Amino acid sequence: MAVDLTPRQPSKAYGGEGGAYYEWSPAELPMLGVASIGAAKLSLAAGGMSLPSYSDSAKVAYVLQGKGTCGIVLPEATKEKVLAVKEGDALALPFGVGTWWHNTPEAATELVILFLGDTSKGHKPGQFTNFQLTGSSGIFTGFSTEFVGRAWDLKEADAAKLVSSQPASGIVKLSAGQKLPEPVPEDRKDMALNCLEAKLDVDIPNGGRVVVLNTANLPLVKEVGLGADLVRIDAHSMCSPGFSCDSAYQVTYIVRGSGRVQVVGPDGKRVLETHIEGGSLFIVPRFHVVSKIADASGMEWFSIITTPNPIFSHLAGKTSVWKVISPEVLEAAFNTTPEMEKLFRSKRLDSEIFFAPN
């Protein structure tokens, strides 16, 4: 049965004065459930704080806009890591990691973070379940005051007062003058990579640029089990038709710009042809071939691939399979003449992955 691949925007799940949490639902984007992928977005206003929580899924977080602070508590850690984060930062968050996020009170823009991850071991395939540690929906609101008091060595009255003192759920706006820990520069080591400042893995003039996240530049992606990349293509440039050759799904969020996308599956059937814009998300099924062409604005997207060190096979350009297959096989496969084979092979000798407009 065909699955709807239409790109979707997220819906607001909860929020208030401090910001909002948005998520994509498998009911609206069925491929999330098929691929067991979760997708969500956190937007914090100036002074907003996402309260400490942990998730049932391993994730990659990508800062789409703004700058602020992120607190991370790794399993069995004896010290909290406090990171300064800004636009372009990618963080790998394994299972069991506790996090909080904060946008500075003097911020001129919202702090916006994208979360993409694997929900195959989660409660709901295709959707994150976050466990709040405090607030009106916090874990300890479900325990009796006797249990909380015993656990924290508090009198039951004090335990009840502490658990109920935060009336908000998930996101709050801190009071003026309320302080949080200052970021520690050393805490960024092996925890975050800025994709806008990192060494480019591909750089094609007038075509596009790629930064790939893998176990070499962000070691925690091995624990997360996901690879990721940031791709920026210039006006009217094309991203070569290609596919993930290690049975991985590609989950793509359009950061900015717009363009056209086509996806082709088994039997040469085009399963998606649409115009995509910033803020939309879509998923390419395993072994399906995808290609994109940017509008005049260019296009930028952040993707995760459901393997930590993905391998792609391209079907156009100097690194494509066509440059490797022998002339005789190509002639027979296309049922064409030697002259046409030579013409075909002579093209795209200097172009790799991205093709600038003629």
XYZ file of C-alpha atoms in Angstrom:
358
model
C 0.000 0.000 0.000
C 1.360 3.428 -0.974
C 2.364 5.738 1.867
C 1.792 9.495 1.628
C 5.201 11.219 1.406
C 3.851 14.783 1.273
C 6.052 17.212 3.276
C 4.366 18.561 6.414
C 4.687 21.405 8.911
C 4.558 20.634 12.671
C 1.659 21.313 15.032
C 1.903 22.997 18.437
C 1.839 20.449 21.273
C 2.101 22.810 24.263
C 3.565 26.117 25.344
C 3.052 29.482 26.983
C 4.795 32.784 27.627
C 8.234 31.125 27.656
C 7.881 29.418 24.293
C 6.319 26.413 22.592
C 6.992 22.800 21.640
C 5.902 21.604 18.188
C 5.846 18.086 16.809
C 5.164 16.149 13.641
C 2.574 13.411 14.072
C 2.615 10.024 12.300
C -1.112 10.535 11.777
C -0.301 13.436 9.424
C 3.089 12.187 8.177
C 2.689 8.381 8.023
C 6.333 7.740 7.085
C 7.297 8.708 10.646
C 5.576 5.570 11.911
C 6.863 3.407 9.057
C 10.465 4.511 9.658
C 10.104 4.785 13.480
C 11.395 8.355 13.359
C 10.407 11.211 15.655
C 10.548 14.903 14.741
C 9.903 17.954 16.918
C 10.864 21.595 17.313
C 11.384 23.697 20.443
C 11.013 27.485 20.282
C 11.995 29.555 23.328
C 11.203 33.245 23.725
C 13.669 35.601 25.409
C 14.099 34.329 28.965
C 12.303 31.090 28.148
C 13.453 27.785 29.616
C 12.634 24.216 28.676
C 12.522 22.418 32.027
C 14.778 19.386 32.673
C 13.513 16.251 30.965
C 14.622 13.029 29.325
C 13.238 11.204 26.301
C 12.450 7.642 25.255
C 14.460 8.124 22.047
C 17.993 8.864 20.899
C 18.097 12.157 18.989
C 20.125 14.643 17.039
C 19.408 18.259 17.980
C 20.110 21.091 15.518
C 19.925 24.788 16.438
C 17.940 26.497 13.682
C 17.975 30.023 15.084
C 19.304 32.122 17.934
C 21.754 31.378 20.699
C 21.408 30.265 24.299
C 22.392 27.592 26.804
C 21.894 23.835 26.974
C 22.377 21.678 30.048
C 23.178 17.997 29.533
C 23.377 15.225 32.130
C 24.764 12.007 30.685
C 23.831 8.674 32.306
C 25.918 8.015 35.430
C 27.624 11.411 35.077
C 28.872 13.126 38.213
C 28.780 16.608 36.685
C 26.359 18.503 34.474
C 27.657 19.788 31.135
C 26.600 23.356 30.333
C 27.057 24.369 26.712
C 26.680 27.669 24.919
C 24.711 26.899 21.739
C 24.040 28.957 18.644
C 22.627 28.655 15.142
C 24.278 25.808 13.239
C 25.138 23.696 16.297
C 24.369 19.973 16.118
C 24.294 17.805 19.241
C 23.921 14.026 19.558
C 21.712 13.029 22.503
C 21.786 9.297 23.371
C 19.150 7.412 25.356
C 18.732 8.486 28.960
C 20.274 11.941 28.593
C 18.697 14.667 30.702
C 18.539 18.117 29.074
C 17.356 21.660 29.680
C 17.466 24.634 27.288
C 17.448 28.370 27.950
C 17.210 31.490 25.816
C 18.920 34.549 27.286
C 16.621 37.294 28.650
C 18.239 39.900 26.392
C 17.870 37.776 23.216
C 16.594 39.599 20.140
C 15.284 36.388 18.555
C 13.754 33.118 19.639
C 15.998 30.126 20.265
C 14.717 27.376 17.950
C 15.964 23.779 18.088
C 15.037 20.904 15.778
C 14.985 17.334 17.140
C 15.146 14.281 14.873
C 15.568 10.785 16.254
C 14.946 7.066 16.368
C 11.710 6.000 18.100
C 12.016 2.272 17.388
C 12.512 1.611 21.113
C 10.115 4.323 22.259
C 6.544 4.213 23.508
C 5.003 5.496 20.271
C 6.590 4.633 16.909
C 7.047 7.900 15.020
C 6.683 10.215 18.022
C 8.897 11.249 20.932
C 7.709 10.776 24.509
C 9.388 13.257 26.860
C 9.467 12.694 30.617
C 9.444 15.945 32.599
C 11.388 15.919 35.865
C 9.541 18.911 37.350
C 6.381 20.907 36.774
C 2.684 20.039 36.760
C 3.336 16.963 34.593
C 6.617 16.014 36.266
C 7.449 12.438 37.159
C 7.262 13.090 40.912
C 3.681 14.340 40.766
C 2.776 10.689 40.262
C 4.510 9.419 43.388
C 2.954 9.670 46.812
C 4.457 12.198 49.213
C 5.619 9.242 51.332
C 7.730 7.887 48.454
C 9.053 11.311 47.474
C 9.917 12.163 51.073
C 11.731 8.871 51.559
C 13.628 9.241 48.283
C 14.782 12.800 48.954
C 15.066 12.530 52.760
C 12.478 15.275 53.272
C 9.494 15.592 55.528
C 6.327 14.756 53.599
C 5.088 18.350 53.900
C 8.331 19.666 52.430
C 8.272 17.037 49.661
C 4.691 17.974 48.738
C 5.567 21.678 48.709
C 8.650 21.147 46.490
C 6.849 18.937 43.962
C 3.908 21.345 43.619
C 5.900 24.596 43.599
C 6.281 24.677 39.782
C 2.782 25.088 38.271
C 3.949 25.230 34.647
C 4.481 22.222 32.403
C 7.491 21.786 30.132
C 8.329 25.422 29.366
C 8.544 28.483 31.623
C 9.700 32.080 31.427
C 12.212 32.849 34.141
C 11.767 35.836 36.398
C 13.912 38.902 35.794
C 17.286 38.462 37.460
C 16.936 34.704 37.905
C 20.333 33.136 37.157
C 21.323 29.854 35.522
C 24.791 28.273 35.259
C 27.232 29.926 32.873
C 28.371 27.835 29.891
C 31.709 26.042 30.222
C 33.731 26.164 26.966
C 35.377 22.783 27.666
C 31.961 21.119 27.875
C 31.454 21.526 24.115
C 34.245 19.040 23.351
C 32.794 15.969 21.587
C 29.286 17.209 22.451
C 28.542 19.747 19.717
C 29.642 20.579 16.187
C 28.766 23.833 14.436
C 27.825 22.885 10.889
C 28.125 26.473 9.644
C 31.749 26.701 10.794
C 32.954 23.107 10.321
C 35.223 21.990 7.501
C 33.195 21.339 4.360
C 33.019 17.775 3.102
C 31.826 18.972 -0.313
C 32.246 22.476 -1.745
C 31.196 23.075 -5.354
C 31.300 26.695 -6.607
C 27.844 27.935 -7.610
C 26.542 24.465 -6.785
C 26.429 23.642 -3.099
C 28.156 22.717 0.139
C 27.834 19.823 2.589
C 28.932 19.167 6.169
C 28.494 15.556 7.279
C 28.112 14.548 10.936
C 29.594 11.157 11.672
C 31.574 9.289 14.323
C 34.756 11.140 13.347
C 33.636 14.710 14.088
C 30.855 14.024 16.618
C 31.634 10.719 18.408
C 28.278 10.479 20.203
C 26.458 9.820 16.908
C 27.666 6.225 17.289
C 25.612 5.897 20.471
C 22.672 7.661 18.857
C 22.899 5.382 15.801
C 22.215 8.225 13.363
C 24.217 10.187 10.826
C 23.323 13.714 9.752
C 24.278 16.424 7.303
C 23.680 20.064 6.517
C 23.317 20.811 2.814
C 23.184 24.248 1.188
C 22.635 24.583 -2.549
C 22.742 27.794 -4.542
C 20.043 29.371 -6.701
C 18.631 26.976 -9.312
C 21.253 24.330 -8.503
C 20.400 20.648 -8.579
C 21.247 17.922 -6.084
C 22.128 14.759 -7.986
C 19.653 11.879 -7.976
C 20.901 9.406 -5.394
C 20.006 6.913 -2.703
C 21.276 5.585 0.597
C 22.839 2.218 -0.198
C 22.855 0.938 3.392
C 19.093 0.501 3.807
C 18.672 3.788 5.639
C 15.810 6.283 5.708
C 16.544 9.942 4.950
C 14.628 12.455 7.075
C 14.905 15.988 5.698
C 13.934 19.315 7.250
C 14.038 22.398 5.018
C 15.823 25.081 7.041
C 15.327 27.937 4.586
C 14.742 28.647 0.920
C 12.558 26.583 -1.368
C 12.620 24.335 -4.384
C 11.283 21.222 -6.047
C 11.777 17.605 -5.037
C 11.125 14.318 -6.800
C 11.348 10.832 -5.301
C 11.237 7.662 -7.409
C 10.671 4.152 -6.065
C 10.361 0.604 -7.392
C 9.272 0.046 -11.008
C 10.291 3.585 -11.928
C 7.248 5.036 -10.177
C 7.480 8.677 -9.115
C 6.115 8.594 -5.569
C 6.627 12.274 -4.743
C 6.758 15.433 -6.824
C 6.192 18.653 -4.947
C 7.385 22.141 -4.092
C 9.052 22.389 -0.671
C 9.578 25.423 1.567
C 11.330 26.298 4.809
C 9.845 24.620 7.885
C 8.615 21.488 6.111
C 9.755 17.920 6.742
C 9.660 14.824 4.559
C 11.071 11.290 4.607
C 12.612 9.309 1.750
C 11.937 5.555 2.003
C 14.793 3.054 1.874
C 16.547 2.683 -1.493
C 14.276 5.297 -3.111
C 16.075 7.836 -5.311
C 15.668 11.535 -4.460
C 16.689 14.724 -6.257
C 16.099 18.408 -5.530
C 16.326 21.654 -7.525
C 16.470 24.987 -5.676
C 14.437 28.068 -6.515
C 16.050 31.500 -6.979
C 16.410 31.754 -3.180
C 18.604 28.649 -2.979
C 17.789 25.966 -0.444
C 19.227 24.661 2.828
C 18.270 21.476 4.607
C 19.282 19.406 7.624
C 18.866 15.638 7.396
C 19.369 12.594 9.542
C 20.096 9.176 8.089
C 19.266 6.091 10.108
C 22.868 4.853 10.249
C 25.848 6.602 11.926
C 28.169 6.510 8.882
C 25.904 6.660 5.815
C 27.008 5.776 2.285
C 25.261 7.258 -0.750
C 25.234 6.147 -4.347
C 24.736 8.889 -6.946
C 23.180 8.394 -10.358
C 24.613 11.488 -12.046
C 27.934 13.337 -11.974
C 31.558 12.247 -12.071
C 31.148 9.916 -9.070
C 28.021 8.231 -10.427
C 27.693 4.541 -11.215
C 27.539 5.425 -14.928
C 31.191 6.475 -14.926
C 32.172 3.031 -13.610
C 29.998 0.746 -15.709
C 31.738 -0.408 -18.884
C 30.681 1.137 -22.256
C 29.416 -2.184 -23.597
C 27.157 -2.765 -20.630
C 25.850 0.798 -20.789
C 25.070 0.433 -24.509
C 23.200 -2.806 -23.909
C 21.380 -1.502 -20.846
C 20.087 1.604 -22.612
C 19.762 -0.190 -25.965
C 21.625 2.692 -27.558
C 24.407 3.348 -30.054
C 28.137 3.683 -29.317
C 27.878 7.329 -30.368
C 25.150 8.065 -27.812
C 27.087 6.159 -25.151
C 30.154 8.331 -25.796
C 28.063 11.502 -25.653
C 26.424 10.389 -22.396
C 29.734 9.443 -20.790
C 31.358 12.730 -21.841
C 28.940 14.772 -19.735
C 29.323 15.753 -16.074
C 33.023 14.868 -16.004
C 33.791 17.712 -13.585
C 30.503 17.890 -11.674
C 30.009 16.060 -8.401
C 26.725 15.782 -6.462
C 25.593 19.389 -7.160
C 24.982 20.825 -10.614
C 24.952 24.578 -11.141
C 22.470 25.911 -13.730
C 23.773 26.084 -17.284
